[in-house]
XYZ file of C-alpha atoms in Angstrom:
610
model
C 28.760 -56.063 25.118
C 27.199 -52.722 25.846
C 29.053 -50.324 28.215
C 26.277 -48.441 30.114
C 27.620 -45.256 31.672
C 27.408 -44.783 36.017
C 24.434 -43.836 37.645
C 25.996 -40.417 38.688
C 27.551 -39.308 35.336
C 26.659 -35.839 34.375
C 23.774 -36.063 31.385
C 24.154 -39.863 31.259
C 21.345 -40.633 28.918
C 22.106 -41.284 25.169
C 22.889 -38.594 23.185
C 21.494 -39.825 19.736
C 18.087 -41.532 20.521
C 16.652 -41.767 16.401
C 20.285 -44.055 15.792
C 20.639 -46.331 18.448
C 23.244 -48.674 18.870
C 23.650 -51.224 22.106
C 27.605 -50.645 22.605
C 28.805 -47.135 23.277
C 30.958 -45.547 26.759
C 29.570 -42.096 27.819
C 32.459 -39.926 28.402
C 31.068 -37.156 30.361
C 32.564 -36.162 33.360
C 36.186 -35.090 34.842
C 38.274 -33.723 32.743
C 41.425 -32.118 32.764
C 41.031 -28.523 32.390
C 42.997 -24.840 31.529
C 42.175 -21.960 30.007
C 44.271 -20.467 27.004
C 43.258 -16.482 27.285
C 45.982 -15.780 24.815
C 45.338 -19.037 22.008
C 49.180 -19.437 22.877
C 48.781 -23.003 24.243
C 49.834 -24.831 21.116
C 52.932 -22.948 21.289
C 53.296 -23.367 25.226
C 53.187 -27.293 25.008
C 49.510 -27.444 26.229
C 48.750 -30.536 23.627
C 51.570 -32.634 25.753
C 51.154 -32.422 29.366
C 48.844 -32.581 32.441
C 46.563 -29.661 33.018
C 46.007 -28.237 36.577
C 42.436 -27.449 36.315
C 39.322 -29.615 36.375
C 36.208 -29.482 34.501
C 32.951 -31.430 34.400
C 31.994 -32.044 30.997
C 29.273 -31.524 28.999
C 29.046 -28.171 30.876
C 30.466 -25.479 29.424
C 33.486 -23.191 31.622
C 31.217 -20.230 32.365
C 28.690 -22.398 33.600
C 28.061 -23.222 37.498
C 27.385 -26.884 36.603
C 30.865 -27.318 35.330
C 32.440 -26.009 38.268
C 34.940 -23.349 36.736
C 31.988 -20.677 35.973
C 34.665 -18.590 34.536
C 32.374 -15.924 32.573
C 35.603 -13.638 31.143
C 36.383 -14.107 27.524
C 37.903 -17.464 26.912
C 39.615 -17.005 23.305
C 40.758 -20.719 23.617
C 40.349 -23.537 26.171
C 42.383 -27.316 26.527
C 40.688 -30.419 27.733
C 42.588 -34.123 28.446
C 41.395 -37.462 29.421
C 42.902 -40.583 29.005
C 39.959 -43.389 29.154
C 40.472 -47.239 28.674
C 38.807 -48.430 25.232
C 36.643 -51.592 26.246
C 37.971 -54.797 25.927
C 34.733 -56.170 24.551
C 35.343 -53.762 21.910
C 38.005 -56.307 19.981
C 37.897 -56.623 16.412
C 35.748 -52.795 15.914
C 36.772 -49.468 14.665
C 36.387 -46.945 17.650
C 34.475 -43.518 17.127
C 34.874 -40.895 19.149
C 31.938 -38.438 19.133
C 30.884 -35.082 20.238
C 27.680 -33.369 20.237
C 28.803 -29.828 20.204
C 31.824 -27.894 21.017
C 31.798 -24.205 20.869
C 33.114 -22.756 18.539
C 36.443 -24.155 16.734
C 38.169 -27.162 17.477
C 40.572 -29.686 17.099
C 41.385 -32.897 18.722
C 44.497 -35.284 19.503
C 44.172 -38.858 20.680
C 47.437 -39.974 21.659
C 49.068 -37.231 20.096
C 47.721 -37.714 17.010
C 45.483 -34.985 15.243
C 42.133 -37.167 14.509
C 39.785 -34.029 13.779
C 38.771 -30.655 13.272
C 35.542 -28.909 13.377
C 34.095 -25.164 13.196
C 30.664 -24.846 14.238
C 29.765 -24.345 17.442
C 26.471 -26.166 17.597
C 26.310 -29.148 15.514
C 28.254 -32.723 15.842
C 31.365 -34.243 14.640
C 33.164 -37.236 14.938
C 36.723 -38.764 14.937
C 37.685 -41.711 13.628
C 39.883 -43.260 16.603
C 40.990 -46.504 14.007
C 44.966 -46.881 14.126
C 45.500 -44.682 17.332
C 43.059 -46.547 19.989
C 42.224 -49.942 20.149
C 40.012 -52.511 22.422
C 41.715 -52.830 25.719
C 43.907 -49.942 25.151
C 44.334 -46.025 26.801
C 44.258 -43.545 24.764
C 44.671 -40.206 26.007
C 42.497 -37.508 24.339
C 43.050 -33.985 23.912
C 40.608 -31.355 23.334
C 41.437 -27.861 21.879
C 38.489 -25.549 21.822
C 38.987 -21.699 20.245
C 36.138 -19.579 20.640
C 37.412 -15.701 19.634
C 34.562 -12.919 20.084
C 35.852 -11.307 17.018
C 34.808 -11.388 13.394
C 31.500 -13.194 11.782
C 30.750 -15.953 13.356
C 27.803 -17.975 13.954
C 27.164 -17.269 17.679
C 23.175 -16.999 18.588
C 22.471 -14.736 21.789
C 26.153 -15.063 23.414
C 27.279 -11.656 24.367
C 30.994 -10.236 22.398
C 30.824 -7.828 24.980
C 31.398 -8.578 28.727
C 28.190 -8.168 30.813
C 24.826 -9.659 29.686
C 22.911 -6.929 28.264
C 19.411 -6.785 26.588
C 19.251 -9.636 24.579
C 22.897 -10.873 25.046
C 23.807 -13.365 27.348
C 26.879 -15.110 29.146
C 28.621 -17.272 26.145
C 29.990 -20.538 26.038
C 32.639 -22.048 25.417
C 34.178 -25.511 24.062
C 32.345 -28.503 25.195
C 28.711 -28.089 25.676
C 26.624 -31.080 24.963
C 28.082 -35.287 25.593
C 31.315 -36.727 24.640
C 31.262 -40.510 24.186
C 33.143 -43.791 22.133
C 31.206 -46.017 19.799
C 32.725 -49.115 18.424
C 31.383 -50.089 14.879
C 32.209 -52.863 12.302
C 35.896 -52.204 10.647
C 34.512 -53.072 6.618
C 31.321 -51.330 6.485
C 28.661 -50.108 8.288
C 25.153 -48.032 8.764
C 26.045 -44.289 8.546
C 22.526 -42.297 9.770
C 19.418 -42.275 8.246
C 17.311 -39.827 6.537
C 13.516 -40.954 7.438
C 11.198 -39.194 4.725
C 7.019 -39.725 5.415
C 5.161 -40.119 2.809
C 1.621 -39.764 4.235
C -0.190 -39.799 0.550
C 0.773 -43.476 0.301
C 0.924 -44.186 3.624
C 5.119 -45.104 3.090
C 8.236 -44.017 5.056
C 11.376 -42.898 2.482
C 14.822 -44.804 4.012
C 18.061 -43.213 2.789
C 20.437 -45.733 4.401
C 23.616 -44.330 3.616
C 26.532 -46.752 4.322
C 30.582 -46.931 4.266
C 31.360 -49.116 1.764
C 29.437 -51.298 -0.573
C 30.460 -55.100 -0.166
C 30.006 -57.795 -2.688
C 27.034 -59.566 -1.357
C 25.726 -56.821 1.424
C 22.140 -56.272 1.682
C 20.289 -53.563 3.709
C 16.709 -54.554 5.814
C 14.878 -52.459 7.772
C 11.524 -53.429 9.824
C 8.837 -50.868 10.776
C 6.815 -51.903 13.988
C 4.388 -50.810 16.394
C 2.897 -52.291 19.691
C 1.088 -55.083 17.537
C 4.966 -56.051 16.321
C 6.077 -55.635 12.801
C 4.081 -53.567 10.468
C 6.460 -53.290 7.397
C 9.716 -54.664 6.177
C 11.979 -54.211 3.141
C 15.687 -55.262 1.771
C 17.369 -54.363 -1.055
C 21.334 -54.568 -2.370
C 23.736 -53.158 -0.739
C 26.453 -53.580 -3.189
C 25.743 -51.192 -6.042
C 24.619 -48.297 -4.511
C 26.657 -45.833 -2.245
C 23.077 -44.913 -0.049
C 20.302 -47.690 -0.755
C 16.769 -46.777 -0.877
C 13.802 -48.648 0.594
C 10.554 -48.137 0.771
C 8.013 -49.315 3.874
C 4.693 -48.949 3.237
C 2.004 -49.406 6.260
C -1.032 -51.448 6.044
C -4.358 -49.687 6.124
C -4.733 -51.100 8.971
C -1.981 -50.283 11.042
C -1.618 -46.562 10.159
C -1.782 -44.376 12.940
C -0.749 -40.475 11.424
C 1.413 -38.261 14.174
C -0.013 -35.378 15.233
C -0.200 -33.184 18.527
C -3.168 -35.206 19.456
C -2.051 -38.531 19.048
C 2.131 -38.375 18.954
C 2.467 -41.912 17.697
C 5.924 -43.379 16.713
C 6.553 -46.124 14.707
C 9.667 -48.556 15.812
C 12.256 -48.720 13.136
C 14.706 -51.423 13.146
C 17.787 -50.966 10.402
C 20.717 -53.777 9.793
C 23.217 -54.315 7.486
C 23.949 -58.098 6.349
C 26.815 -59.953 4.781
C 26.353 -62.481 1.514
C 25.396 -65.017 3.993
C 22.512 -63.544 5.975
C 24.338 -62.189 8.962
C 23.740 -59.269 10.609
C 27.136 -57.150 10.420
C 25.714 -54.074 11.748
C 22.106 -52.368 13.168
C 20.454 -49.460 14.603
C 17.440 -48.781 15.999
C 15.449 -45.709 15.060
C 12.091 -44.606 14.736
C 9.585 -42.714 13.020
C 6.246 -40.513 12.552
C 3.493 -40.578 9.992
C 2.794 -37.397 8.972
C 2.834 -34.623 6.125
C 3.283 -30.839 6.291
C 2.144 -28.972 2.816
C 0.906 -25.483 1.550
C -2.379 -24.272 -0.162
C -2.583 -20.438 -0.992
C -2.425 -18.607 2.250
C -2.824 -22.255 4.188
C 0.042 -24.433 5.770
C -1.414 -27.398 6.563
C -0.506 -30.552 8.892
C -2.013 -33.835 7.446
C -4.125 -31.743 5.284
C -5.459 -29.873 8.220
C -4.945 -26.328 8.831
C -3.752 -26.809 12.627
C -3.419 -23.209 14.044
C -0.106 -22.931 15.317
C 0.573 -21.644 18.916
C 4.227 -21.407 19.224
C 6.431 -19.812 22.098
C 9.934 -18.770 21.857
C 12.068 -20.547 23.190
C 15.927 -19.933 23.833
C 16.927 -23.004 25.407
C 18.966 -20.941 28.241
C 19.696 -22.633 32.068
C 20.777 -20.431 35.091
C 23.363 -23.113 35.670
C 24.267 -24.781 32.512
C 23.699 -21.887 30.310
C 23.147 -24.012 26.347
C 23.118 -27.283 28.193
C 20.061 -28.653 30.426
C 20.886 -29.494 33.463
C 19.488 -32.796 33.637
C 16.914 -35.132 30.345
C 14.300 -34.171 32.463
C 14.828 -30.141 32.437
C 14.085 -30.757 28.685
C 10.896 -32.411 28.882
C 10.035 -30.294 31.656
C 10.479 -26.905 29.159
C 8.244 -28.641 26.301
C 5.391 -29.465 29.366
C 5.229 -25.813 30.522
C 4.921 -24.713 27.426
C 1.822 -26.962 26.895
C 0.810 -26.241 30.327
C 0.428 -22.929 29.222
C -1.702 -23.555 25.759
C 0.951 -23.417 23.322
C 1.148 -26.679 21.082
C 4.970 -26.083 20.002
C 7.852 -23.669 19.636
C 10.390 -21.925 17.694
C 13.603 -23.009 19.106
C 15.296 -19.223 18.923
C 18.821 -18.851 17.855
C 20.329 -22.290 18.755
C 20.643 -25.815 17.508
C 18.946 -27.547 20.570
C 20.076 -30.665 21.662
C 18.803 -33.958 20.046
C 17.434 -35.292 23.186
C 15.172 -31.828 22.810
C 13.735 -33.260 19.488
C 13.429 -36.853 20.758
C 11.279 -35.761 23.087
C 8.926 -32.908 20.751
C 8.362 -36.126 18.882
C 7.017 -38.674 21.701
C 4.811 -35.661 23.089
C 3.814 -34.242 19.886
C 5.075 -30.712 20.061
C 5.037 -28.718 16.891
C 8.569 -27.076 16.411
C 10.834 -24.735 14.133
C 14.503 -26.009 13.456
C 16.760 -22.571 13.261
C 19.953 -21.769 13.226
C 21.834 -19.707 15.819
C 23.053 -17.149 13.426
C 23.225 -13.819 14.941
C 26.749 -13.175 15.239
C 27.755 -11.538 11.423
C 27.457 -7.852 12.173
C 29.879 -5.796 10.676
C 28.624 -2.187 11.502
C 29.092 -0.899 7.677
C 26.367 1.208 6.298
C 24.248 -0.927 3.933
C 26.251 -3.743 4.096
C 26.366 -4.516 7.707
C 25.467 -8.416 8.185
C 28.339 -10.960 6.140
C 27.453 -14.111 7.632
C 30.320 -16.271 5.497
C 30.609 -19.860 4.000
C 30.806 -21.560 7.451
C 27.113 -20.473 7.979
C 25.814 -22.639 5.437
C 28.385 -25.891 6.275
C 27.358 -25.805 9.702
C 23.097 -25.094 8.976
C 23.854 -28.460 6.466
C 25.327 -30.457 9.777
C 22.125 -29.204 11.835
C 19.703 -30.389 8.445
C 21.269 -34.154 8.407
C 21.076 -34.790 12.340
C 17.578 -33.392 12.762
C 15.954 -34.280 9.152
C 14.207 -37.340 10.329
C 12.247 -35.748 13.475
C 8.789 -35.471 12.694
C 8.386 -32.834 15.196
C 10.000 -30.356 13.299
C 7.455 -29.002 10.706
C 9.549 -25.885 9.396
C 13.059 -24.580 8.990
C 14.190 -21.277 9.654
C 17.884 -20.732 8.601
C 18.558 -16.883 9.265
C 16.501 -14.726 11.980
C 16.523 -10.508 11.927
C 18.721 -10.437 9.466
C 18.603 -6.442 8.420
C 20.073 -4.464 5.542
C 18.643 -2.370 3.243
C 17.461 -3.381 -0.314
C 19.629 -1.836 -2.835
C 20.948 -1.908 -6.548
C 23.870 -4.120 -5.514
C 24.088 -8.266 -4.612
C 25.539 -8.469 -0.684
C 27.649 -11.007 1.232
C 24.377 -11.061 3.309
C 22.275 -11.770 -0.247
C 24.521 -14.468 -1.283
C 24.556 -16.354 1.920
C 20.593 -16.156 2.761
C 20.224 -17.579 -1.039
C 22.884 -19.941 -0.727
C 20.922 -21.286 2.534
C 17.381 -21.138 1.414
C 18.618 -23.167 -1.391
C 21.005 -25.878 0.799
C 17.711 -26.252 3.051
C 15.702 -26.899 -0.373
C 17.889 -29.648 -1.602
C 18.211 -31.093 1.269
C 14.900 -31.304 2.786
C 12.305 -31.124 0.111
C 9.584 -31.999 2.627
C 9.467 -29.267 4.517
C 8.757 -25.432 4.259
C 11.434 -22.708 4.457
C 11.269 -19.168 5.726
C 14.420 -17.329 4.282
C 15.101 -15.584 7.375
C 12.670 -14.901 10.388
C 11.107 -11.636 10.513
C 12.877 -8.327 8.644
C 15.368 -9.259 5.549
C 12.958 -11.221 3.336
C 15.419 -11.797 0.500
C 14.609 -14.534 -1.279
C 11.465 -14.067 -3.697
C 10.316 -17.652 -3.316
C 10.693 -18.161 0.257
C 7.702 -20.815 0.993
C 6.481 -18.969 4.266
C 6.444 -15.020 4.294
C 6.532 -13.336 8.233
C 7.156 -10.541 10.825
C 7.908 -9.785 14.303
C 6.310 -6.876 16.009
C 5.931 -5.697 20.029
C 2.891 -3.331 19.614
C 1.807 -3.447 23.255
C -1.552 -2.009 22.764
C -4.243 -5.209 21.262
C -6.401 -2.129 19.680
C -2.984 -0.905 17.958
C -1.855 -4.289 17.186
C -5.051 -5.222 15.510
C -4.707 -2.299 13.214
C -0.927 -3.309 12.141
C -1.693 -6.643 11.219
C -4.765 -6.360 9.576
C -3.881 -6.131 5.894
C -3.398 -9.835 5.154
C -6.458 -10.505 3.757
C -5.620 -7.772 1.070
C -2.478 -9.454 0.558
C -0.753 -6.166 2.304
C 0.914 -7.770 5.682
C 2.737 -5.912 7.776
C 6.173 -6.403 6.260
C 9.462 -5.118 8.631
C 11.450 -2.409 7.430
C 14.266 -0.113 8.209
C 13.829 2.467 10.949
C 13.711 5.348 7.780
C 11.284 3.485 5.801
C 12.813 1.948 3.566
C 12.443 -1.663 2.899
C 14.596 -4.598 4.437
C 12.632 -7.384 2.269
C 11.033 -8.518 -1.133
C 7.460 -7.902 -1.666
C 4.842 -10.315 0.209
C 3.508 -12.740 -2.762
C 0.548 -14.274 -1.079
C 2.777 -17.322 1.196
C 1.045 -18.757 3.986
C 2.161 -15.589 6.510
C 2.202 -15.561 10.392
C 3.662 -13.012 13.052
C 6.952 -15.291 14.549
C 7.496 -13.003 17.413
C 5.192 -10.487 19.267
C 4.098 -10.213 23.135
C 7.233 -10.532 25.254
C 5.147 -8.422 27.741
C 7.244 -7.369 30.538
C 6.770 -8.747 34.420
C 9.079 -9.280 36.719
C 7.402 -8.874 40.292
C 10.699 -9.191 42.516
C 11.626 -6.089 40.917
C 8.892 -3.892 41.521
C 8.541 -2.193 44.696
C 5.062 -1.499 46.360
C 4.735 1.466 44.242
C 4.842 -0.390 42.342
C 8.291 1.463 40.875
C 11.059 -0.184 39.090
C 13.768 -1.440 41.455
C 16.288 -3.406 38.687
C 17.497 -3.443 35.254
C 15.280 -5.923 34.495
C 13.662 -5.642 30.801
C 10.694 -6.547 28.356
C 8.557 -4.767 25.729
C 6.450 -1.863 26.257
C 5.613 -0.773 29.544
C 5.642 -3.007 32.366
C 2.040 -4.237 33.751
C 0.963 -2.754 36.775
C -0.683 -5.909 38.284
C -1.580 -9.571 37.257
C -4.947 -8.923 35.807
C -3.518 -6.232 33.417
C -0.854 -8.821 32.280
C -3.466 -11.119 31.685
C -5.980 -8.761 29.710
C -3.382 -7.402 27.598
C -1.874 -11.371 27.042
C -5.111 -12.002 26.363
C -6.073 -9.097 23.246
C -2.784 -9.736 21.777
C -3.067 -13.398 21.112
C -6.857 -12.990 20.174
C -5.933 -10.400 17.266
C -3.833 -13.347 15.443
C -6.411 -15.919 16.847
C -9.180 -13.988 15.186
C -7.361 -13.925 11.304
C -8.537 -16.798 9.308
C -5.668 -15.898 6.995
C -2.773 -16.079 9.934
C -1.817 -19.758 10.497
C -0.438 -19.114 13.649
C 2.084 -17.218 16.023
C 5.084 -17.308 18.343
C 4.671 -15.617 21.333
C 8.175 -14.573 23.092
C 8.943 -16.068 25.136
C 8.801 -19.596 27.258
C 10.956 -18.011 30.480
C 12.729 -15.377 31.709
C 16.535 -15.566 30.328
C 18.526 -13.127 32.691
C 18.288 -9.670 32.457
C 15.280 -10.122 30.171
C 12.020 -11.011 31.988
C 9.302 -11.398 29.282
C 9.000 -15.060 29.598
C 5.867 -16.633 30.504
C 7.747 -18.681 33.140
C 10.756 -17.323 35.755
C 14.446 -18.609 34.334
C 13.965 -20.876 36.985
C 10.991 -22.016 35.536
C 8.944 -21.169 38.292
C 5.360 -20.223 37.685
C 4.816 -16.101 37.286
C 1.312 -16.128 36.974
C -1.774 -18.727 37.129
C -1.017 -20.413 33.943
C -4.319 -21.638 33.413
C -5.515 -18.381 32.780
C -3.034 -18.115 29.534
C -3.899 -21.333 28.673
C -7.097 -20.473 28.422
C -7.160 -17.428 26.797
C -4.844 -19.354 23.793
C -7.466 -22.563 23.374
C -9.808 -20.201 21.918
C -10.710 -21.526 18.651
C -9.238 -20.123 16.135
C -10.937 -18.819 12.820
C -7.973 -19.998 10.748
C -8.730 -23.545 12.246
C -12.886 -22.785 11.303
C -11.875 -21.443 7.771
C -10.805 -25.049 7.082
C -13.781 -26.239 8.558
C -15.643 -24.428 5.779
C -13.450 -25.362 3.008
């Protein structure tokens, strides 16, 4: 029987919404709580006794939301709560899951070690089988380390004290849901990858399973609101991840798309030699195709101008983790308030939920990886992201391969370093991920890294960032595309950061972040804060707007520029360049940027053409 979590649990909703299973017990919540400044608690018996502090999980410590809002550094942090596994859980194999702990940890049910993780934003699981069963307590234990020293992956938290510039408070340990899943003991559905196939009108299952049993088949059933649309079965007993094929009728294929975000149902089940359903999921997916032509990158074989915002996924309260489901539809809503059609989610894994969502209300997005975090300060060598880069970008590609929302991936951003006669740490690694991203996701494009270091020669999308303030000015840097002479980023001496442009589909992935922050302006109209943003700061609304306004119509007007991010979606602390206040409360009258984006676009009426 399923165990639904209470009403008033923190982020109660569940966690994994494209594999669904009925049973599961959201642990979110009180826990036990200390903080282990020193990383002596091993040592100090921390693993084996009560803690005096409490904290409400999935909210990180420096947060407000999980009532410590301890913003120091925390080089290491101990959770413990004993739950009661479900009695209707008899005869299963209990998982234990959790969505994201910052940055390394390690966990002990009952005393027993049951996993280990590094990575601070992608999931892991423990396998709870021989320590907790149905009708039982088991007392978990939750070691989180989180040192501000060395490479690590670490996106915009601060390894300094104070937010400043682009820095901001970190977190640490447990920052999205914690919660048990019972599953059959023999074998059983692992998750999915979901590949469409729009050319033939066919979705690609890789239904990866535990163990192949004489006699086990795999069926999965594609539906919409007219009921089933597609079905297929195969053996389960031969190969380790079957393969199936649905194909949809003419007549029931409707292709996703920001206008018409549809979403197939997708039921999955394992069955025994007899027929009987052992194990199932429920899932679902989107019809749709992303692919390349010369300068073109195309959606369904449309060139669909892309108006992206930056977006950092930062909450005054919860600082990684939304308050509330509904704080994460209500980010992808302003942004389409506003005109933009999607977003590059900046320097963070987001949450799943996030995705779930981009995909019901078609939202164009960019998976990236939170990466910044490897600086190392030595001339010409200075960025070493290491081997745990590419592990943990691998664990964000499986969870989020199947979203159809996502239309690009974007492992490294502002990676700098000059070019020189020698191979770097910072070579190998960006190689080693544009490749990993290849092999495992053939279906979408790549950009090597975001922006500056173009290192890779083949990279499948070329770009740059750039905060000209002026539209005149701007209009004169970016010009060169249709010469095949971008703007490409480079060093602040000249000399180059990146491989030659060689004619990819090109756009500028960050540019704007125009500065306004009203509360800090006196009627002077003089600075009054330490508030920040690009260029100098607007005078009034109407200049905001005009200069909004030129910016996005210089990229609008290039039939050769498929589209743009503008930074960013809010304000995020010190730095007020968002179109929205951190509190996502309106700055201007959004209308006015929405118009001024649904412009048509001559990339968009170069397609038209042919």
């Amino acid at each position: 029987m399923p165990v639904l979590p209470p009403s008033d649990l923190p982020r109660p909703e569940y966690p994994r919404p494209q594999f669904t299973r009925e049973a599961w017990l959201n642990l979110n919540g009180e826990w036990q709580f200390e903080i282990d400044k020193s990383d002596t608690g091993l040592e100090r018996g921390l693993r084996d006794r009560e803690l005096p502090g409490t904290i409400t999980v999935p909210f990180c410590p420096e947060s407000a939301l999980s009532g410590v809002e301890d913003t120091d550094f925390l080089e290491a942090v101990w959770y413990r709560r004993t739950v009661t596994v479900p009695a209707g859980w008899a005869g299963s194999r209990v998982l234990l899951h959790f969505g994201a702990v910052d940055h390394d940890a390690t966990v002990w049910a009952n005393g027993v070690e049951v996993a280990r993780h590094r990575g601070g934003f992608t999931p892991f699981t423990a396998d709870l089988d021989g320590v907790a069963e149905a009708g039982q307590e088991v007392t978990l234990v939750v070691r989180a380390r989180d040192t501000r020293h060395g490479p690590q992956a670490r996106g915009k938290q601060a390894t300094w004290y104070a937010n400043t510039h682009c820095h901001y408070t970190r977190t640490t340990g447990i920052w999205q849901t914690v919660w048990l899943e019972p599953v059959p003991r023999a074998a059983r559905l692992k998750r999915p990858r979901i590949t469409p196939d729009l050319a033939s009108n066919s979705f690609f299952l890789d239904l990866p399973l535990t163990a192949n049993l004489p006699g086990h088949r795999v069926r999965a059933t594609l539906s919409d609101e007219r009921g089933e649309v597609a079905a297929a079965d195969s053996r389960a007993d031969l190969d380790l991840t079957p393969k199936l094929v649905l194909r949809v009728p003419e007549d029931r294929v409707r292709v996703w798309s920001p206008a018409d975000p549809h979403l197939y149902g997708l039921r999955l089940e394992l069955l025994d030699a007899d027929g009987a359903v052992v194990d199932e999921a429920g899932s679902y997916a989107g019809l749709r195709s992303v692919s390349l032509h010369g300068k073109r990158l195309l959606l369904n074989g449309e060139p669909v101008f892309q108006r992206l915002v930056l977006d950092q996924g930062y909450y005054a309260d919860g600082l990684m983790t939304a308050p509330t489901d509904a704080d994460l539809v209500r980010d992808i809503e302003l942004g389409m308030k506003a005109g933009f059609n999607g977003a590059r989610l900046h320097q963070k894994v987001f949450e799943e939920r996030y995705l779930y969502h981009a995909d019901r209300l078609g939202y164009l997005v960019w998976g990236e990886f939170g990466d910044w975090g490897c600086e190392t300060g030595v001339r010409d060598d200075n960025q070493r992201p290491d081997a745990s880069y590419v592990a943990e970008w691998l664990e964000a590609l499986e969870r989020d391969h199947s979203h159809p929302s996502i239309i690009g991936w974007c492992p490294l951003n502002e990676t700098y370093q000059h070019l020189h006669d020698r191979i770097t740490q910072l070579d190998d690694v960006t190689r080693a991920m544009f490749l990993a991203t290849k092999q495992a996701d053939p279906s979408r494009p790549v950009i090597d890294a975001s922006g500056y270091a173009h290192r890779v020669a083949e990279t499948d999308v070329y770009d740059s960032h750039h905060y000209e303030q002026d539209p005149a000015a701007f209009a004169e840097i970016m010009k060169g595309l249709a010469e095949d002479a971008p703007f490409v980023n480079a060093g602040p001496d000249g000399r180059p950061w990146s491989l030659p442009y060689k004619g990819q589909p090109y756009f500028c992935s960050e540019f704007g972040g125009i500065w306004w922050d009203a509360a800090a302006m006196d009627a002077a109209g003089d600075e009054t804060d330490s508030s920040w943003g690009y260029g100098e700061r607007p005078r009034t609304v109407e200049e905001f707007v005009a200069r909004f306004t030129g910016l996005t119509g210089v990229l609008l007007g290039d039939e050769n520029m498929f589209g743009y991010c503008y930074t960013q979606l809010t304000d995020v602390f010190q730095e007020r360049n968002g179109v929205y206040g951190f509190d996502r409360s309106e700055k201007f009258d959004t209308e006015l940027l929405r118009r001024a984006q649904l412009r048509p676009a001559a990339y968009e009426r170069r397609g038209e053409r042919g």
